[in-house]
Coordinates of C-alpha atoms and ligand atoms in Angstrom, one line a residue:
X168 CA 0.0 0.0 0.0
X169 CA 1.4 3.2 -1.0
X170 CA 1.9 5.5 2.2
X171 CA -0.5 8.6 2.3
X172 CA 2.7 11.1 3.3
X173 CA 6.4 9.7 2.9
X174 CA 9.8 11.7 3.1
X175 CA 13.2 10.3 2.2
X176 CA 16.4 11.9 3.5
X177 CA 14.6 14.8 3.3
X178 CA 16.7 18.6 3.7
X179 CA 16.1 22.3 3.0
X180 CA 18.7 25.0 3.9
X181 CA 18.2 28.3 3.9
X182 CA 20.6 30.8 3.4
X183 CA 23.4 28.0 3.7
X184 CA 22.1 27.3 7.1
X185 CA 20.5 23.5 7.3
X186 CA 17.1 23.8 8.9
X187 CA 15.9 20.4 8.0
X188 CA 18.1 17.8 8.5
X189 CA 18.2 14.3 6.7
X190 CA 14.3 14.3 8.0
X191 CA 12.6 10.8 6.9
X192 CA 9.3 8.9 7.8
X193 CA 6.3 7.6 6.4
X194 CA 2.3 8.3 7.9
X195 CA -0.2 5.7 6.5
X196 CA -3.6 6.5 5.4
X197 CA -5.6 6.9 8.6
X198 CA -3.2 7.5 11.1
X199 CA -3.4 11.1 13.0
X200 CA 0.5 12.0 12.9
X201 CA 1.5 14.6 15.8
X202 CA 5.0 16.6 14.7
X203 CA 6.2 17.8 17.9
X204 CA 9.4 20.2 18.8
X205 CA 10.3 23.3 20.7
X206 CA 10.2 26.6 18.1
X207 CA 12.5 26.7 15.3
X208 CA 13.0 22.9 15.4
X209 CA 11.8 23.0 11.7
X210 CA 8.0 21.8 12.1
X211 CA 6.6 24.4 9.7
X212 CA 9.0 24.1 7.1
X213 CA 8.5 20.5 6.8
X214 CA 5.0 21.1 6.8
X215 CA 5.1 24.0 3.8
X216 CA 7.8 21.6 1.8
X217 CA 5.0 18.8 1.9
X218 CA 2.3 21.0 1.0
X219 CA 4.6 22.5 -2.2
X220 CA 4.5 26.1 -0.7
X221 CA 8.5 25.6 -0.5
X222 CA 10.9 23.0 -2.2
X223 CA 13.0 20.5 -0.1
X224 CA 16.4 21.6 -1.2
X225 CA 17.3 17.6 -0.6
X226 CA 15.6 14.5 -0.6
X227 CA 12.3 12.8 -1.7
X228 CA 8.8 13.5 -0.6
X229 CA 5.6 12.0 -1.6
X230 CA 2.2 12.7 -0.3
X231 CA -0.9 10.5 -1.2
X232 CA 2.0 8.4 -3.8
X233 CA 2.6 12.1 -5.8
X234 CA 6.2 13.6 -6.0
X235 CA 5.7 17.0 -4.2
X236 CA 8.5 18.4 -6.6
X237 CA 7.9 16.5 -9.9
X238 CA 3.8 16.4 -9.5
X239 CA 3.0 19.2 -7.4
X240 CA -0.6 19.6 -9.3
X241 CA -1.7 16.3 -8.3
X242 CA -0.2 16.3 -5.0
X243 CA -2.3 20.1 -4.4
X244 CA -5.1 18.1 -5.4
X245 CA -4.8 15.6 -2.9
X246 CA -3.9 17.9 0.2
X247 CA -6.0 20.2 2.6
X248 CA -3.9 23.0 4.1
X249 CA -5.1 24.7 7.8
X250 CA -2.0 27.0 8.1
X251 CA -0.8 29.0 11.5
X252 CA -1.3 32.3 10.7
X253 CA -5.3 33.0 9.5
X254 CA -5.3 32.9 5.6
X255 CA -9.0 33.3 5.1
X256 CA -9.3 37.7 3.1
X257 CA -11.1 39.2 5.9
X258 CA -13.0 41.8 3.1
X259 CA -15.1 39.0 2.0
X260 CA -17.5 36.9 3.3
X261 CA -17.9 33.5 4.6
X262 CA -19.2 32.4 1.3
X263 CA -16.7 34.6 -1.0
X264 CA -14.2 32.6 0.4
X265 CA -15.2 29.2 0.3
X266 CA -16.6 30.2 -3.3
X267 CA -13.0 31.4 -4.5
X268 CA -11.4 28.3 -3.2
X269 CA -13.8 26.0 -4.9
X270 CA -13.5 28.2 -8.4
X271 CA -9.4 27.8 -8.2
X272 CA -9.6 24.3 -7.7
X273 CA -12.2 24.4 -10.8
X274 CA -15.3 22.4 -8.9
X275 CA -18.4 22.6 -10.8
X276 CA -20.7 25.0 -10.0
X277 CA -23.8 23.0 -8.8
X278 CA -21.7 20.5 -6.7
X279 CA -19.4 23.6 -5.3
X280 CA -22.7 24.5 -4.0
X281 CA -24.0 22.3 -2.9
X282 CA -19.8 20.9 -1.1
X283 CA -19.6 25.0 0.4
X284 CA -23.1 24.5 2.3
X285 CA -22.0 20.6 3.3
X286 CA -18.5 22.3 4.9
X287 CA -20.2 25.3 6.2
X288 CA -23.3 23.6 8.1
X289 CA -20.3 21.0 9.3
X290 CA -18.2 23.7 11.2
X291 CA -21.3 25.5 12.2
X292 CA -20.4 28.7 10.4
X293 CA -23.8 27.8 7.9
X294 CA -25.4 31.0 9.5
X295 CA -23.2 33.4 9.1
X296 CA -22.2 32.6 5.4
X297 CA -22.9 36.3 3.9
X298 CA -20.8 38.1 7.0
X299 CA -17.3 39.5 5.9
X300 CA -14.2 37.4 7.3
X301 CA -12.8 40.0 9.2
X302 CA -16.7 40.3 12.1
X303 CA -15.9 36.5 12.5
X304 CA -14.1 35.4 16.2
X305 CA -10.7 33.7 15.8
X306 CA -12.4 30.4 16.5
X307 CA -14.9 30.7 13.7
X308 CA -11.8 32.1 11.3
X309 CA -10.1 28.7 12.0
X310 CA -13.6 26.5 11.4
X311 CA -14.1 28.3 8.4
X312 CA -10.3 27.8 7.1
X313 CA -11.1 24.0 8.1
X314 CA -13.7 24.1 5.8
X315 CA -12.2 25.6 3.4
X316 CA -9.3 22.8 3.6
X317 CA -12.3 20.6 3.2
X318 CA -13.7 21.7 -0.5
X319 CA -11.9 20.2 -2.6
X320 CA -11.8 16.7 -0.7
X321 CA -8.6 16.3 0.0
X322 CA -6.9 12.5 1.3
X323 CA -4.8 14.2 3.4
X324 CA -5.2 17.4 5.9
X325 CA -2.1 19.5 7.5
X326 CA -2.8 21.4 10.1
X327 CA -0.3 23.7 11.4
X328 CA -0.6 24.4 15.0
X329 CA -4.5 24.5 14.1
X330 CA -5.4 25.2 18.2
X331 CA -3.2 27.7 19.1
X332 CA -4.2 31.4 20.4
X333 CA -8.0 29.9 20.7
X334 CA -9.5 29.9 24.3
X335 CA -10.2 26.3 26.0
X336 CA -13.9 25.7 24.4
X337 CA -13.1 26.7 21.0
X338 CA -10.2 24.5 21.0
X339 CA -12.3 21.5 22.2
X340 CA -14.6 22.6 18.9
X341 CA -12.0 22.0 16.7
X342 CA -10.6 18.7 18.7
X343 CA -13.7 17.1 17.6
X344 CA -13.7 18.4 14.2
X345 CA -10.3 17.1 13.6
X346 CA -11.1 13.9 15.2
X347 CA -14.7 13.0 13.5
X348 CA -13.3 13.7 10.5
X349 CA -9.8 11.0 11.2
X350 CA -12.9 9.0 12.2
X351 CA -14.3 9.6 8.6
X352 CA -10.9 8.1 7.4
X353 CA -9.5 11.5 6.5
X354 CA -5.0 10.9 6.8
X355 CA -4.0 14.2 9.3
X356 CA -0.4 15.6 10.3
X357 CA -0.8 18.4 12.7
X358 CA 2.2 20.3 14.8
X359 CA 1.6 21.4 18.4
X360 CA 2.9 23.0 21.2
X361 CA 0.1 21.4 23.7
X362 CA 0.6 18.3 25.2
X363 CA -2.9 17.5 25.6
X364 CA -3.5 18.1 22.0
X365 CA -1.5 15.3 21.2
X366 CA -2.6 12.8 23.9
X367 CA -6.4 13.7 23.0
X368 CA -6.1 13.7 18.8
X369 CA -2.6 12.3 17.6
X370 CA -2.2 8.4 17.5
X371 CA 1.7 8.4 16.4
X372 CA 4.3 11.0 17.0
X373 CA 7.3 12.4 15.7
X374 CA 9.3 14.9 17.6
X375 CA 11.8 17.4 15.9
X376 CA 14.6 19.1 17.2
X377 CA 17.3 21.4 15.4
X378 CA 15.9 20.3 11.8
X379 CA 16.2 16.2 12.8
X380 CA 14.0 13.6 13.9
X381 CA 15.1 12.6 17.4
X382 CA 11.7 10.3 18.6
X383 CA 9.1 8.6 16.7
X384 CA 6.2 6.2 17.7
X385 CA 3.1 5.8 19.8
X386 CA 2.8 7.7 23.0
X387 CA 3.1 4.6 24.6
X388 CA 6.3 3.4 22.7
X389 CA 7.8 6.5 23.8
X390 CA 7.2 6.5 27.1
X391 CA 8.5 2.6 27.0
X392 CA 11.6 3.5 25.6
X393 CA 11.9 6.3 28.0
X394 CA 11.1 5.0 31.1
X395 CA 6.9 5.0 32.6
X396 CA 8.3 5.4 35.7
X397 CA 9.5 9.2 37.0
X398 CA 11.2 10.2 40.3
X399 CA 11.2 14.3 40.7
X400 CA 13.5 15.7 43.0
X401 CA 13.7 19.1 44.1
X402 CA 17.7 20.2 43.6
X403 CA 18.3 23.4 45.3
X404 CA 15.4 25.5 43.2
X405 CA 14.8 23.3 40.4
X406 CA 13.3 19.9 39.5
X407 CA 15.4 16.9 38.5
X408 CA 14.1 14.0 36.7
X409 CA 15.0 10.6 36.8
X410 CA 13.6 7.8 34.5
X411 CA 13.3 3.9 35.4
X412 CA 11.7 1.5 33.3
X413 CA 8.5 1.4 35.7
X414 CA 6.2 2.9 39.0
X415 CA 7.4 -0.3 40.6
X416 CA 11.6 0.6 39.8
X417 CA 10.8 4.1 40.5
X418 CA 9.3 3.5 43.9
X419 CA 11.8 0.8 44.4
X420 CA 14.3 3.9 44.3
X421 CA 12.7 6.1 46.8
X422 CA 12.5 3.8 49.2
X423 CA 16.2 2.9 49.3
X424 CA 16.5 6.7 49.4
X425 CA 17.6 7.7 53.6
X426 CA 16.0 11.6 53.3
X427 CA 13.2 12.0 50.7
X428 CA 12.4 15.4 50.8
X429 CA 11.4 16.8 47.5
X430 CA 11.2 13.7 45.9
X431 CA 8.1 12.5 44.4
X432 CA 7.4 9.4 42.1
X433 CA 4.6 9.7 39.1
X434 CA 3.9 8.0 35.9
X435 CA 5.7 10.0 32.9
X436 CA 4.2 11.5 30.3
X437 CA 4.8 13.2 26.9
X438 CA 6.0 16.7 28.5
X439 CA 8.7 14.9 30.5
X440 CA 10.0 12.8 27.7
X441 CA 10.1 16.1 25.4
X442 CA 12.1 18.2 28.2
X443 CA 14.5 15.2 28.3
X444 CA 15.0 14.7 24.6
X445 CA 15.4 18.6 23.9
X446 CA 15.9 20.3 27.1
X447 CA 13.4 22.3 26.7
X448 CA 9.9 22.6 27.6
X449 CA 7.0 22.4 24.9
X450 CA 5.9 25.9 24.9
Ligands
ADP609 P1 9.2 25.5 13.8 O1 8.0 25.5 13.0 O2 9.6 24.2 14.4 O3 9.2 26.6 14.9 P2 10.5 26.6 11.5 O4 10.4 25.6 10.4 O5 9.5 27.8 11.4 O6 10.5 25.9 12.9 O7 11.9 27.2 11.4 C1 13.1 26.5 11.4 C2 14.3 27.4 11.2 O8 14.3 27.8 9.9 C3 14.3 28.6 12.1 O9 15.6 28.8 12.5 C4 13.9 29.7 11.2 O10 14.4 30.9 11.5 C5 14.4 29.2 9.8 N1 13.6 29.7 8.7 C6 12.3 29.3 8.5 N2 11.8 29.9 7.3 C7 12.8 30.6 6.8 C8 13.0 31.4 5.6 N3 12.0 31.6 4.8 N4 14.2 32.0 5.4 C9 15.2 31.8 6.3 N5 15.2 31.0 7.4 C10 14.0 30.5 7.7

């Protein structure tokens, strides 16, 4: 089976200076993919070099079997793009923009139509399809850019940080957006800052640091190959971590321990594995 996004020794330097780094690894159809990595780790040019908005300067990519380079058409035609920054032209309306997307993709009037009131009743923005862009909440801006992502029916959907800046309910909006439609069979890669983002959507994970690859699997297989068990120890005025392969090992330590002040045994998680893979914390 051909693999819905696949990179191959992938780089891209800018200015000389290597920002992706030998990057390579493959997401099958279905599988919510989690790119993970403190800021300027290279997340978002790896996601604009598999949506063809920049070329890898090394390396092969493919998404849904197209050459990003070589077929870029066909690979466009196969990918829905939720960028960072808000993309939607705030000086038209809900409609205008859903209706200019459909036209440059060149879907048929009647079904365009009919798809732009499908997307627009899905994200619940239906009601407010003749309001300009710019009266819509940040929230709504990001539904709508989901459903704009959406017209053209896309195999694959790359979402660029797609909760940040939102406020707690909104973001639990779009969670479920993003997962019914994974449910619907719909191939995602999102980045994130937010741990819980990625324990709540994101099945597999890759985390980035300084243009490389550095951890890739299930949350669980990371935190196997980690350690699941975690002593904390307050040194002086910071925290110390230590891994052991489980609760029992890492209770097993504090007990043999004479003082245990400050010390505290818990199951890891995703945050602790990321501060001790990059040294830093996730945002
Ligand atoms: P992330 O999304 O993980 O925060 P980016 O992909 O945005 O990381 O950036 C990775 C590195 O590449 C950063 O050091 C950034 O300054 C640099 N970079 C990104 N885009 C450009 C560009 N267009 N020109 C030059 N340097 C860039």
């Amino acid at each position: 089976m051909t693999a819905a996004v696949s990179l191959q020794n992938v780089h891209k330097v800018y200015n000389n200076i290597p920002v992706v780094n030998d990057l390579s690894f493959t997401i099958q159809a279905g599988e919510m993919f989690g790119l993970l990595g403190p800021n300027g780790a290279g997340k978002s040019t790896t996601i604009r070099m598999l949506t063809t908005l920049t070329k890898p300067s090394g390396g092969r990519i493919e998404v849904a079997g197209f050459d990003v380079v070589r077929q870029s058409l066909q690979a466009k035609q196969s990918i829905g793009v939720v960028l960072q920054q808000i993309s939607v032209d705030g000086d038209l309306s809900v409609w205008e923009n859903m209706e200019m997307h459909g036209r440059l993709h060149h879907i048929p009037k009647q079904y365009r139509q009919q798809k732009i009131n499908q997307w627009l009743e899905y994200v619940d923005l239906a009601e407010r399809r003749d309001d300009l862009v710019k009266t819509l909440s940040g929230g709504m801006k990001r539904r709508l850019q989901i459903a704009r992502a959406l017209l053209h029916q896309p195999k694959i959907l790359f979402l660029d940080e797609p909760t940040v800046g939102l406020d707690p309910q909104t973001r639990r909006r779009i969670w479920e957006i993003i997962l019914d439609l994974n449910k619907q069979g719909m191939t995602m890669l999102l980045t994130t800052h937010y741990m819980d983002e990625v324990d709540y959507l994101c099945n597999r994970i890759g985390i980035m640091d300084n243009g490389k690859l550095i951890s890739l699997g299930t949350l669980q297989e990371l935190r196997s190959a980690h350690g699941q068990g975690l002593v904390m120890k307050q040194v002086g005025d910071r925290l110390e971590y230590l891994f052991f392969p489980n609760l029992e090992q890492a209770n097993a330590y504090l007990d043999q321990q004479v003082d245990k002040t400050g010390m505290m045994v818990r199951p890891s998680n995703l945050e602790d594995i990321f501060v001790e893979l990059t040294g830093r914390q996730l945002d």
